[in-house]
Amino acid sequence: MRLPHFDLHQPSTLEEAFSLMEGGALALAGGTDLIPLMKYGLEVPSTLVSLKRVDCLKSIARRDGGVFIGAMTSLAELASSRIISENFAALFQAARSVAAPPIWNVATVGGNICQDSRCLYYNQSRAWRLEKPACLKAGGNVCHAVPKGKKCFSVYSGDLAPALAALGAMARVEKKGGSRSVSILELFSSNGLRPFTLEKEEIVTGVEIALPAKSTNSSYRKMRARPSVDYPLVSAAACVTRDGGGKIEKMRLVLGAVGPSPALVYGAGRLFEGNTLEEADWEAFSELVGKDVRMVDNLSYPGSYRKEMVPIIAARAVRAACGPGGGEENA
Amino acid sequence: MDELLHVGRSIPRKDGPIKATGRAKYTVDVALPGMLAGKVLRSPHPHARIVSIDTGKAARLPGVRAVVTAEDSLKIKHGFVETPRYPADQYPIAVDRVRHVGEDIAGVAAIDEETAEEALSLIEVEYELLPAVFDPEEAMRPDAPEIHPNNPKVDEPYRNIGGKTATSWGDTERAFAESYLVREDKFYCQMRAHGYMEPQATVAHFDYSGKLNVWTSSMGVFLKRAKLAKTLGIPHSSVRVLKTYVGGAFGGKIDLFHHEYIASLLSMKCHLPVKIVYSREEVFKAARPAQPLIVRIKTGVAKDGEILGQEIEAINDSGAYHGSGVVVIFLAWGFAMAPYRAPNLKYEGYSVYTNNLVRAPQRGHGAPKMRFAVESQFDMIAEELGMDPVEFRLRNVRKPGDILPNGDSVKKFGLSECIERVAERTDFRNRHEAGKRERETGATVKRGIGIGTTAYFGGSLIYPNSSSAIVKLNDDGSVSLLTGALDIGQGCETILCQIAAEELRMPVEEVQIYAADTETTPVDIGSWISGLTYVTGNAVKKAAGQAMEKLLAAAARELDADVEDLVARDKQIFVGHSPERKISYARAVAASIARDRGDSIIGEGHFRTMKDVPTHPSLASTKGRWTENYSSYAQVAEVEVDTETGAVKIVKVTTAHDCGFPVNPALVEGQIDGQVSMGQGHILSEELRVENGCVINPSFLEYKIPCSLEMVETDYIDVITEEYKRGHHYNTKEVGEGYVSGTVASVANAVFNATGVRMKKTPINPYDMLAELKRIRKEVS
Ligand SMILES: Cc1cc2nc3c(=O)[nH]c(=O)nc-3n(C[C@H](O)[C@H](O)[C@H](O)COP(=O)(O)OP(=O)(O)OC[C@H]3O[C@@H](n4cnc5c(N)ncnc54)[C@H](O)[C@@H]3O)c2cc1C
Ligand code: SF4
């Protein structure tokens, strides 16, 4: 499979990059998500703007009581950073659970957040797709995963975004003459056809996370077919603050791979507040978590099973966040 | 002179350095002047009549050099098996009808891949869709859509039954009536891919001398030559298949692949070299996957666990053509009956046409599926009898010297020793009891242990049935070994050099091997049916032995000594009792040439397994000898089952094995590890998912083959039953296929041990496992 033709720009400053993005180009970071999509003919940009030479986007730095992670920071760097491992266990574990180490070397934080949502019937070659009518996400009007479906249930499968969202991170979004700061979840549209709220010419330049209080800890748990390489089938990030007696004061729980965007579990914190892990009402938790997500048969495991796994993986994330250092790495 | 210098040692692979440094040439690396890129147009439909094909636009596209369809071919059918009962049933380019998604319809050769691909999109094919059937049991119904209306029927009125094997001995009805316990169970195995790293690739060059030169990723060059010559209608002498390095095959590269035929036809049309390389998607979607199998078994046992009778039915979904389906239903019988005694047995195997992909053998060819079924049922029976699974097996295992119903002897069969030793090494009996107690505990993760066993054949009588080798001594005393064997990564070149060096008492480094060229090397059995080390190895042994005899004769004359008194070492020949009388190999060669009318020293050796048996056993009735040597294995798996998610993890697999005599122990261990991982993929995660005949997971991302982090810890116990003696024919047994089975079966049994859940379908997906866990929890409460 060959790449279609495109123009490639490699600016070295952000300003240049912003100008180049004006003409309907796509940003190129590590390319580990975008290039396969282009080979499959699912993305056919005429112009790519590579951010590789924009050095100011590659750093992990302490800034104003928080940590700023440049969009072009590689996952390898994230996965070996002490600032990250010591303060943001969930993000550290999420980074280490992405794909496989060789991919970490090229994959970036910005690219990971902005990766397209996935589906077994969509992420296929052009030749494969031509044997069937085009699905909604590919511009057609059927869905192969849900017969008669009118909505796209492609699954956002990024590992970092749920962790960042649980940690309350903000994304810096910039374009020529404009800059805004939005929460991670605000980046997402919940629409499988176009999972992001970003405007075409906007670039995510980085994410900011406030340093956590000493009593706050976090964790990321991911179910996947093979620990060696696979995308999440269900994942959960939990960020928990506890008092000296182990009672939970605050908890944020975000699910990954449950639909076109990461999903914040509303009410999970309230359910556990004032309780230790032992006192918590886990049955209520199981009922609450994942009750609103719709998961269909479009990944390697059936939707019904994945849905059943949501509270289990979420519970493991919460328990791990209450263990030392976010618990052991992904089981 | 009898201690072994090289054989039995773990010497490094001959092809190690060249592969590790990237210099080994695979087919994709073959580059010839003027070479074109070839592509194949494939059917998008599982079953359709081809109304018309218009290649006009494609042929006119600038850059296109040749387009071929069935009209350019001689329309000669071929088959993996070609016998009067099972005549060839497959055209190398579809004629009038397509019977599976991905079937080859046309080929294009162009100046580059893009142009060839564009040309494919310009070929207009009109189809008339026909009803299709994908489930073998549905296809067996008399009213199912008929896939081959004109083929001879082996089992009227069932129109899609393409093959049947039936055999029986004793009286199973009586055995069941006399049994203390009779169980009947049905097991299902999925369709798997082979997972070789190197995709299918072929370069064909029909040159102006009228010779077709072919480089192709295969498992043996002589079979490819025979099939190409036949379907192209040209003599064998006009086809030359040359060696390239092969990046794995696992059974998936035997037989004629149609891109090989199409590349040849394209090259014959335009007289330029044509290269076709499959995309990974084509490998999954259009190359041949492995055989799925449904096995129903009824077994009756006495109170003490003795097997009294067994009835087995195996149903194979052969896909759109016979492929190896008519063979797997024969082999499945063999793998059922070889390891354990069953005094009364009735076997029926059906190979059924469907509109799925055609199948190829895969490492074990039926054994993992049959052993999964038999061994699972063994443990169910043992549990019901309150017997330990090890005791149950020891009660029924075949003993050395047993004669099988087909007349084969299991000779020095090591299975009972394998079972005893693996049980002892793993503390099986205690831990199996502990596993049962695990079922009662509330632990989330439960641990269990299970055993699985196999016996496997070592070479049989199929084309070309034999191997020949030539050993030439060079002027400096070094050696050139000529063999038709093709190293597909298993290390056969290394082993053959070890054997030659052993017989010639010289360093392995001084043996150069020239392999797998149909024009210049002698015929060979190929890297399949698990006979290479035995058949080719013995041919090389004889060739090297003969060269050594000639060399010693020349030396004896020069040294004025008796041959019996001579000792050879380090390319020197001494008189044993007066070592100062000596001559180098180089001088002995020179002396032979000078004295004997120019005779240089060349040895030739030929070997055929079961030399007194005229032909292969009957695929229909199983009558006739099957093989000369039966290997055996007992494997124990330790697993952990996460009862919240249903995920199964294999912690460790211990293998006790009788492979006869290990010529190179490191290569044997490599085989075991590779097969444990393949068994792991089979039992836990790998499955080609097919919807309406179309594979929906045609990539290594979605086809869940175990990767580096999934590898399990392994341990080995050698049970060595044979010897290698210089100058004598030796017995190695199979090592390259059987261990998959024991792994698959032992994991299934370990899962049962830990949880009480009996999974009768592979792979054991977490979602199926969880559903079963929930079901039995409900039953209990
Ligand atoms: C085999 C394999 C397994 C994988 N497994 C996982 C996995 O387990 N978990 C996981 O999360 N991912 C996985 N991935 C996906 C991918 O590798 C990662 O998500 C990676 O982090 C993407 O980063 P990148 O820099 O390569 O992105 P790119 O491919 O360069 O970009 C991805 C998308 O984001 C856009 N983009 C990139 N940077 C920016 C920016 N700064 N601002 C705005 N838009 C931007 C691009 O235009 C593109 O649309 C896997 C990929 C492969 C090939
Ligand atoms: S969920 Fe349906 S519409 Fe969305 S990508 Fe998959 S098949 Fe297409």
XYZ file of N, CA, C and O in Angstrom, chain A residues 1-2 40 118 120-121 124-128 131-132 144 223-231 297 299-302 305 308-309 312-313 316, chain B residues 43-44 101 113-114 281 285 444 642 644-646 689 691 694-698 700-710 766-767 770 774:
272
model
N 0.834 -1.195 0.000
C 0.000 0.000 0.000
C 0.868 1.244 0.000
O 1.777 1.376 0.805
N 0.581 2.113 -0.940
C 1.395 3.321 -1.065
C 0.640 4.524 -0.515
O -0.578 4.561 -0.498
N -4.613 3.835 3.879
C -5.919 3.208 3.677
C -6.857 4.095 2.865
O -7.979 3.699 2.579
N -11.847 4.800 16.111
C -11.578 3.586 15.334
C -12.775 2.641 15.285
O -13.633 2.643 16.168
N -13.631 -1.524 13.525
C -13.158 -2.677 12.756
C -13.605 -2.610 11.292
O -12.947 -3.149 10.413
N -14.716 -1.929 11.045
C -15.236 -1.868 9.674
C -14.779 -0.616 8.934
O -15.093 -0.447 7.765
N -9.803 -0.095 7.565
C -9.498 -1.151 6.594
C -9.020 -0.476 5.319
O -9.318 0.689 5.076
N -8.331 -1.248 4.505
C -7.803 -0.688 3.263
C -8.935 -0.292 2.324
O -10.065 -0.750 2.462
N -8.580 0.514 1.341
C -9.565 0.923 0.349
C -10.134 -0.308 -0.369
O -11.338 -0.440 -0.545
N -9.244 -1.230 -0.731
C -9.692 -2.435 -1.450
C -10.707 -3.197 -0.607
O -11.733 -3.654 -1.098
N -10.443 -3.314 0.681
C -11.345 -4.024 1.574
C -12.691 -3.305 1.632
O -13.752 -3.927 1.531
N -15.449 -3.505 -1.152
C -16.318 -4.676 -1.287
C -17.678 -4.478 -0.618
O -18.560 -5.313 -0.738
N -17.792 -3.390 0.136
C -19.056 -3.109 0.833
C -19.446 -1.660 0.543
O -18.586 -0.868 0.183
N -21.907 -0.653 9.322
C -21.712 -2.111 9.268
C -21.706 -2.744 10.647
O -21.842 -3.950 10.789
N -7.845 -2.583 29.488
C -8.027 -3.955 29.037
C -7.664 -4.008 27.560
O -8.141 -3.190 26.765
N -6.818 -4.943 27.205
C -6.484 -5.116 25.789
C -6.201 -6.578 25.509
O -5.906 -7.348 26.424
N -6.291 -6.945 24.244
C -6.126 -8.357 23.896
C -4.706 -8.821 24.179
O -4.505 -9.889 24.746
N -3.725 -8.016 23.780
C -2.335 -8.416 24.001
C -1.568 -7.274 24.656
O -1.443 -6.204 24.061
N -1.019 -7.499 25.835
C -0.227 -6.448 26.476
C 0.930 -5.959 25.603
O 1.419 -4.860 25.796
N 1.349 -6.741 24.638
C 2.476 -6.333 23.800
C 2.171 -5.116 22.947
O 3.069 -4.348 22.644
N 0.925 -4.959 22.489
C 0.735 -3.927 21.472
C -0.647 -3.288 21.388
O -0.772 -2.189 20.905
N -1.685 -3.893 21.920
C -3.006 -3.490 21.456
C -3.583 -2.191 22.016
O -3.241 -1.742 23.096
N -4.520 -1.672 21.231
C -5.340 -0.529 21.636
C -6.226 -0.957 22.803
O -6.509 -2.149 22.981
N -20.578 -3.927 18.522
C -19.609 -4.939 18.065
C -18.731 -4.387 16.946
O -18.867 -4.775 15.795
N -15.134 -3.714 17.656
C -13.725 -3.927 17.989
C -13.516 -5.434 18.111
O -14.414 -6.210 17.825
N -12.336 -5.824 18.610
C -12.070 -7.257 18.589
C -12.874 -8.050 19.622
O -12.994 -9.258 19.495
N -13.400 -7.402 20.665
C -14.281 -8.098 21.597
C -15.695 -7.536 21.446
O -15.856 -6.364 21.127
N -16.711 -8.359 21.714
C -18.092 -7.892 21.540
C -18.427 -6.700 22.439
O -17.905 -6.597 23.551
N -19.752 -7.527 25.994
C -18.712 -7.927 26.935
C -17.910 -6.702 27.394
O -17.628 -6.535 28.582
N -19.741 -4.867 29.933
C -19.712 -5.566 31.222
C -18.375 -5.312 31.944
O -18.318 -5.339 33.173
N -17.332 -5.115 31.173
C -16.012 -4.929 31.767
C -15.794 -3.508 32.303
O -14.871 -3.275 33.066
N -15.665 -3.170 36.004
C -14.569 -3.970 36.564
C -13.226 -3.268 36.383
O -12.440 -3.136 37.320
N -13.006 -2.773 35.174
C -11.749 -2.057 34.926
C -11.729 -0.759 35.726
O -10.710 -0.368 36.300
N -10.858 -1.435 39.251
C -9.421 -1.721 39.388
C -8.618 -0.427 39.361
O -7.621 -0.293 40.069
N -11.835 -11.939 -6.584
C -13.292 -11.872 -6.480
C -13.718 -11.196 -5.187
O -13.242 -11.546 -4.108
N -14.652 -10.244 -5.282
C -15.220 -9.670 -4.062
C -16.386 -10.514 -3.547
O -16.914 -10.258 -2.479
N -14.403 -15.468 -1.746
C -13.889 -14.102 -1.804
C -12.372 -14.197 -1.922
O -11.745 -14.976 -1.205
N 3.981 -0.790 -9.235
C 2.807 -1.296 -8.509
C 1.583 -0.400 -8.670
O 0.464 -0.894 -8.777
N 1.813 0.921 -8.684
C 0.673 1.842 -8.799
C -0.051 1.625 -10.118
O -1.277 1.572 -10.166
N -2.593 -7.779 3.898
C -4.029 -8.012 3.797
C -4.329 -9.188 2.854
O -5.182 -10.025 3.143
N -6.373 -12.497 3.529
C -7.661 -12.546 2.842
C -7.689 -13.498 1.656
O -8.756 -13.876 1.192
N -10.136 -14.169 43.044
C -10.452 -13.627 41.718
C -9.644 -14.350 40.655
O -10.150 -14.714 39.597
N -8.501 -15.138 35.297
C -9.094 -13.996 35.977
C -10.612 -14.171 35.896
O -11.199 -14.048 34.820
N -12.985 -12.416 36.973
C -13.808 -11.214 36.736
C -13.882 -10.873 35.265
O -14.879 -10.355 34.775
N -12.784 -11.129 34.548
C -12.746 -10.745 33.131
C -12.800 -11.950 32.191
O -13.034 -11.796 30.999
N -12.533 -13.112 32.714
C -12.482 -14.301 31.868
C -11.152 -14.474 31.160
O -10.982 -15.410 30.368
N -11.594 -13.914 11.591
C -13.036 -13.663 11.704
C -13.593 -13.401 10.311
O -13.090 -12.554 9.586
N -16.966 -12.786 7.829
C -18.387 -12.446 7.681
C -18.730 -12.576 6.208
O -18.123 -11.904 5.371
N -15.854 -13.051 3.948
C -14.825 -12.003 3.895
C -14.151 -11.887 5.265
O -14.823 -11.776 6.292
N -12.832 -11.909 5.268
C -12.084 -11.810 6.524
C -12.141 -10.370 7.019
O -11.782 -9.441 6.288
N -12.616 -10.169 8.242
C -12.744 -8.794 8.728
C -11.586 -8.363 9.617
O -11.540 -7.228 10.054
N -10.645 -9.260 9.876
C -9.475 -8.823 10.658
C -8.170 -9.166 9.927
O -7.321 -9.870 10.452
N -8.002 -8.635 8.697
C -6.845 -9.051 7.893
C -5.587 -8.243 8.188
O -4.974 -7.679 7.279
N -2.075 -7.808 11.273
C -1.465 -8.295 12.512
C -1.957 -7.512 13.727
O -1.752 -7.935 14.851
N -2.574 -6.361 13.493
C -3.136 -5.638 14.630
C -4.416 -6.323 15.112
O -4.653 -6.461 16.298
N -5.233 -6.769 14.184
C -6.524 -7.336 14.567
C -6.522 -8.868 14.625
O -7.425 -9.462 15.188
N -5.541 -9.491 14.004
C -5.391 -10.948 14.151
C -4.448 -11.153 15.337
O -3.271 -10.817 15.265
N -4.962 -11.708 16.420
C -4.251 -11.604 17.696
C -3.246 -12.731 17.921
O -3.464 -13.634 18.730
N -2.153 -12.635 17.227
C -1.079 -13.607 17.396
C -0.265 -13.182 18.625
O -0.103 -11.992 18.862
N 0.190 -14.119 19.445
C 0.956 -13.696 20.621
C 2.247 -12.972 20.213
O 2.893 -13.361 19.244
N 2.581 -11.931 20.927
C 3.804 -11.169 20.642
C 4.793 -11.357 21.801
O 4.558 -12.177 22.681
N 5.856 -10.536 21.781
C 6.966 -10.775 22.712
C 6.520 -10.861 24.178
O 6.901 -11.782 24.888
N 5.698 -9.917 24.623
C 5.348 -9.914 26.052
C 4.429 -11.068 26.433
O 4.271 -11.376 27.603
N 3.802 -11.683 25.434
C 2.904 -12.792 25.748
C 3.650 -14.122 25.869
O 3.069 -15.117 26.307
N -11.762 -14.357 26.280
C -12.232 -13.966 27.614
C -13.756 -13.866 27.679
O -14.349 -14.231 28.683
N -14.383 -13.412 26.588
C -15.848 -13.234 26.681
C -16.581 -14.564 26.727
O -17.563 -14.714 27.443
N -15.886 -15.955 30.279
C -16.672 -15.292 31.322
C -18.122 -15.784 31.295
O -18.722 -16.040 32.335
N -19.969 -17.567 34.400
C -21.231 -17.086 34.967
C -22.292 -18.188 34.952
O -23.087 -18.314 35.859
